[in-house]
mmCIF file of C-alpha atoms in Angstrom:
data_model
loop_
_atom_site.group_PDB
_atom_site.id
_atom_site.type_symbol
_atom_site.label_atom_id
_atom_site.label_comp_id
_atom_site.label_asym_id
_atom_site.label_seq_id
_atom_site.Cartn_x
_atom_site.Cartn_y
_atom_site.Cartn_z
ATOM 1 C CA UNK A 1457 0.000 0.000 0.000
ATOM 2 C CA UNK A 1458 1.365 3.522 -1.109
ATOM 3 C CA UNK A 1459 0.766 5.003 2.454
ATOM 4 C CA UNK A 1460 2.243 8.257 2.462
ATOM 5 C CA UNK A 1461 0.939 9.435 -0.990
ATOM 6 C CA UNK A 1462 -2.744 8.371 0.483
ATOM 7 C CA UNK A 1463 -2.553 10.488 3.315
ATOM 8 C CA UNK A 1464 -0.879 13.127 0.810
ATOM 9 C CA UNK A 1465 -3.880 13.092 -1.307
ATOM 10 C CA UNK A 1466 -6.013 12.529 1.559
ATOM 11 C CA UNK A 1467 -4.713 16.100 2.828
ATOM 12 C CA UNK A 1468 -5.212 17.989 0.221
ATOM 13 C CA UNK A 1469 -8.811 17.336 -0.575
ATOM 14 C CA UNK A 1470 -9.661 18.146 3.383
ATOM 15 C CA UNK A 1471 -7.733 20.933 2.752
ATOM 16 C CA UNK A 1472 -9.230 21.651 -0.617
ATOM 17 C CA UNK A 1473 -12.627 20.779 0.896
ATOM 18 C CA UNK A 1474 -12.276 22.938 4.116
ATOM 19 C CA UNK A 1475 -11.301 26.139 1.530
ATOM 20 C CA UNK A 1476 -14.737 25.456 -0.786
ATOM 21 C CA UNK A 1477 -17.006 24.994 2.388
ATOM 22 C CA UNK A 1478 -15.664 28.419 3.780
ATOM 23 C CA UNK A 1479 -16.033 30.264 0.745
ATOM 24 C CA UNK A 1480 -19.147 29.098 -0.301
ATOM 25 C CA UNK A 1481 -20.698 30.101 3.211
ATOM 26 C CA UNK A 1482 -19.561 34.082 2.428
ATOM 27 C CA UNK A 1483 -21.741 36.893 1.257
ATOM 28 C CA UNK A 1484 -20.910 38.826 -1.917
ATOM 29 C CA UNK A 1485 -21.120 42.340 -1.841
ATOM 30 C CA UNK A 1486 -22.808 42.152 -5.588
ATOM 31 C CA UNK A 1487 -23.756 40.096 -8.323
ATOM 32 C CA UNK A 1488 -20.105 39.971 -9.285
ATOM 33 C CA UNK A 1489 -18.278 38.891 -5.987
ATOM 34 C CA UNK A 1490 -21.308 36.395 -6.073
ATOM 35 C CA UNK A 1491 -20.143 34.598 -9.089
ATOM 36 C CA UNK A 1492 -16.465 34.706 -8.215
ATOM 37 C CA UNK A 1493 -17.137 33.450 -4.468
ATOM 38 C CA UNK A 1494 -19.632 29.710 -6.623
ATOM 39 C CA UNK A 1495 -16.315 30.112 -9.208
ATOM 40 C CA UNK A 1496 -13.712 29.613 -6.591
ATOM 41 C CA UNK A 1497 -15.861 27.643 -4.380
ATOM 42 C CA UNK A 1498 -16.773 25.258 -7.327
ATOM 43 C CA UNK A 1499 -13.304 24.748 -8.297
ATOM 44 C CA UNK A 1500 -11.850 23.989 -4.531
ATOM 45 C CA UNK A 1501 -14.671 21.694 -4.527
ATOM 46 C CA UNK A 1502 -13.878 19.626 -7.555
ATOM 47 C CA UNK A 1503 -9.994 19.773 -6.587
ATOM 48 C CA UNK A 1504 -11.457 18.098 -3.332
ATOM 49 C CA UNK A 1505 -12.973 15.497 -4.721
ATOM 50 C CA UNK A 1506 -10.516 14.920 -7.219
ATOM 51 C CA UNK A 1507 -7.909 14.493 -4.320
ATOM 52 C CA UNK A 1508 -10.300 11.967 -2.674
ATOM 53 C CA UNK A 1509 -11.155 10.198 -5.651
ATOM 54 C CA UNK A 1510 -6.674 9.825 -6.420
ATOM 55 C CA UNK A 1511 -6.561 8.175 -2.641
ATOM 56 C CA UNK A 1512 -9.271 5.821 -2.474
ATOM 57 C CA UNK A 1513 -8.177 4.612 -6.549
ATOM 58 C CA UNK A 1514 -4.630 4.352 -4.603
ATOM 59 C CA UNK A 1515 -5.799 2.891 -1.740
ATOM 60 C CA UNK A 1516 -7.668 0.501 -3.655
ATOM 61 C CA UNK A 1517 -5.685 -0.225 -7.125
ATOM 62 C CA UNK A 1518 -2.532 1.197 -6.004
ATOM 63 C CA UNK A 1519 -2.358 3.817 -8.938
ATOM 64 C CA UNK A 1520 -4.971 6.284 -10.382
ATOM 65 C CA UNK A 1521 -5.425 7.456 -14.124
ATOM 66 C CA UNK A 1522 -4.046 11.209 -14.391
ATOM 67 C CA UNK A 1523 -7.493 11.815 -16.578
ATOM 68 C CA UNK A 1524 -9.841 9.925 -14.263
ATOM 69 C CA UNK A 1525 -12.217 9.018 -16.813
ATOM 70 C CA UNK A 1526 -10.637 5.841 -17.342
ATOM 71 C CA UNK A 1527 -11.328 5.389 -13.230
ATOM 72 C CA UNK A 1528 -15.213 5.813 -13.524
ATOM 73 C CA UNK A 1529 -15.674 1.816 -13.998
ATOM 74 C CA UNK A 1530 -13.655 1.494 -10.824
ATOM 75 C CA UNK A 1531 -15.697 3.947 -9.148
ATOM 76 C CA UNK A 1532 -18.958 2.508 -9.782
ATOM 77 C CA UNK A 1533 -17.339 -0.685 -8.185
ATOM 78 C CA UNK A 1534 -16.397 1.213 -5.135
ATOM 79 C CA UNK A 1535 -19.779 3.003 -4.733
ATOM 80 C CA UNK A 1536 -21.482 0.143 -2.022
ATOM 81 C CA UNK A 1537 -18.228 -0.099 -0.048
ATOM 82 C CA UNK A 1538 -17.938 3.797 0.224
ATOM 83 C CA UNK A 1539 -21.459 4.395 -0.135
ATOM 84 C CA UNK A 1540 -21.014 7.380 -2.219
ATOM 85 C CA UNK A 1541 -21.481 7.564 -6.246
ATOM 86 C CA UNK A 1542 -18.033 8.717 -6.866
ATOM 87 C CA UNK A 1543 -18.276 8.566 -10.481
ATOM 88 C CA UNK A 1544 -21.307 11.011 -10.373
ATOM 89 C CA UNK A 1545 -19.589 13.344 -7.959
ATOM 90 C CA UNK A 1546 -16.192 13.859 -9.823
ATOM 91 C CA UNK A 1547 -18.451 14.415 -12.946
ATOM 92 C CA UNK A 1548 -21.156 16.555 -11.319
ATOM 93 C CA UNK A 1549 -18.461 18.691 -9.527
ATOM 94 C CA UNK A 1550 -15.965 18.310 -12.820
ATOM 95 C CA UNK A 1551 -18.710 20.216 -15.169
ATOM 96 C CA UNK A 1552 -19.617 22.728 -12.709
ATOM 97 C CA UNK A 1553 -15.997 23.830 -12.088
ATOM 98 C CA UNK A 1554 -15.432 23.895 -16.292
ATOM 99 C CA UNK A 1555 -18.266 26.160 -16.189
ATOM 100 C CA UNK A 1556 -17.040 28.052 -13.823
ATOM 101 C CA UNK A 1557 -13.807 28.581 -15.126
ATOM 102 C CA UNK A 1558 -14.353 28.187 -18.640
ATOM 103 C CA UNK A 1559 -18.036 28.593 -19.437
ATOM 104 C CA UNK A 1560 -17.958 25.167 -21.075
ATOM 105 C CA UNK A 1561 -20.966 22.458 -20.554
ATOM 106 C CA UNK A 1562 -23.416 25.533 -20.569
ATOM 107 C CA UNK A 1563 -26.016 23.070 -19.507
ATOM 108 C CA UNK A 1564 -24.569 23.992 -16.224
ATOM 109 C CA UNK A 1565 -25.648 27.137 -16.222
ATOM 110 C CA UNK A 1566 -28.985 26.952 -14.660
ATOM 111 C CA UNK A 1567 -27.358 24.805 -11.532
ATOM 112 C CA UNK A 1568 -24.409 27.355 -10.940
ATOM 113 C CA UNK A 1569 -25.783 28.816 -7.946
ATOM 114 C CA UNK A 1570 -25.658 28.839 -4.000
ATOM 115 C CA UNK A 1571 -28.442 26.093 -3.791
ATOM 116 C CA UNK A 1572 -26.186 24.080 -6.010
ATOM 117 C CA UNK A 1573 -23.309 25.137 -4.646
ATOM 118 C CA UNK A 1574 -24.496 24.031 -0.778
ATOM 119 C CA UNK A 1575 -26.259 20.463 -2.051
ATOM 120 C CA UNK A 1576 -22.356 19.630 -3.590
ATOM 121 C CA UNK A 1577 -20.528 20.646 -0.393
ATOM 122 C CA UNK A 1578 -22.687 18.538 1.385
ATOM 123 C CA UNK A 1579 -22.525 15.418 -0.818
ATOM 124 C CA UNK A 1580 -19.041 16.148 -0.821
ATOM 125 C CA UNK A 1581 -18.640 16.371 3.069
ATOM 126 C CA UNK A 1582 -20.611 12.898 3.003
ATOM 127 C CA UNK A 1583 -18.537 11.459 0.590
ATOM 128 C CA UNK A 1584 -14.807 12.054 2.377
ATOM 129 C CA UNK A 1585 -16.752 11.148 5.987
ATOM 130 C CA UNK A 1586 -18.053 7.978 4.303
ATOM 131 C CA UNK A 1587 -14.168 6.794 2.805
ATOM 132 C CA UNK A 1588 -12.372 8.366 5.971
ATOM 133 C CA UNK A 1589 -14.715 5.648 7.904
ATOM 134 C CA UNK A 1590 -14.145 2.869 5.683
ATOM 135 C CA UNK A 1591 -10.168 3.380 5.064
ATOM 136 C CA UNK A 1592 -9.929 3.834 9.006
ATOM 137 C CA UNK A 1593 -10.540 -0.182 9.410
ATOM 138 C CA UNK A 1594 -7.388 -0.896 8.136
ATOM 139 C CA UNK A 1595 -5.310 3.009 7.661
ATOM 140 C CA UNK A 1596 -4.194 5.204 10.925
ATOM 141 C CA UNK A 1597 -6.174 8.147 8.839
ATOM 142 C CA UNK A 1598 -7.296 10.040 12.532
ATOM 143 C CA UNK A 1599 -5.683 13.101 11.691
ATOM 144 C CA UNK A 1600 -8.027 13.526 8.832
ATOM 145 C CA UNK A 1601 -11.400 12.635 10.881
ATOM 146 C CA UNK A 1602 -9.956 15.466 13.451
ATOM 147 C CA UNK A 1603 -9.616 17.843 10.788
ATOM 148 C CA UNK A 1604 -12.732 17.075 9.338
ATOM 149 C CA UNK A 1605 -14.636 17.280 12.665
ATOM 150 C CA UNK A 1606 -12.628 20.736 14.130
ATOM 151 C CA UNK A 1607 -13.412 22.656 10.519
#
């Protein structure tokens, strides 16, 4: 088991995680600083999940694809033990941070907003609690579940 690049993926989605929860929960001053608190929120939230998704496919299969998309097979086989749809996440979260930055997959559009926004962080949040639980059976990952609790 790669170990130390677990818990080095493992930190930075918590940290990743912990930055999109606290700037999603701030108050823009205008429409503008409104869409660049969902754009920087949105992509600290997909860089989360990302990380997560790169230390359970290490955790599990010892290596990760550097695209992911070639992982979505292997997430759908991981979704009872870590009872989270990680495929669906990392795609959800992947388009809405494109749009974000890029204004690509415009069929975003009508979901780029706080309601959105909150619903992912959540889902999110659920997700990491669910794999922290489930890698701590057999991983010394406490440091993370402290983090996760204290944030």
């Amino acid at each position: 088991m790669r170990e130390k690049e677990i818990k080095e993926e493992f930190e930075l989605c918590i940290r990743s995680f912990i930055d999109a929860k606290e700037r999603s929960e701030q108050k823009g001053l205008d429409e503008f600083d409104e869409l660049r608190i969902l754009e920087a929120s949105f992509n600290r939230l997909f860089i989360s999940v990302e990380h997560l998704c790169n230390a359970l496919m290490l955790f599990e299969k010892g290596n990760f694809s550097k695209k992911h998309f070639g992982d979505f097979t292997k997430f759908k086989e991981l979704k009872e033990k870590y009872k989270s749809d990680l495929a669906s996440l990392y795609q959800r979260n992947y388009h809405l941070r494109s749009y974000g930055d890029y204004r690509k997959f415009s069929e975003v559009k009508p979901n780029f907003n706080k309601n959105e926004l909150k619903r992912q962080v959540a889902e999110t949040e659920q997700a990491i609690r669910n794999s922290l639980a489930e890698l701590a059976k057999s991983t010394d990952i406490s440091e993370f579940s402290k983090r996760m609790n204290n944030k």
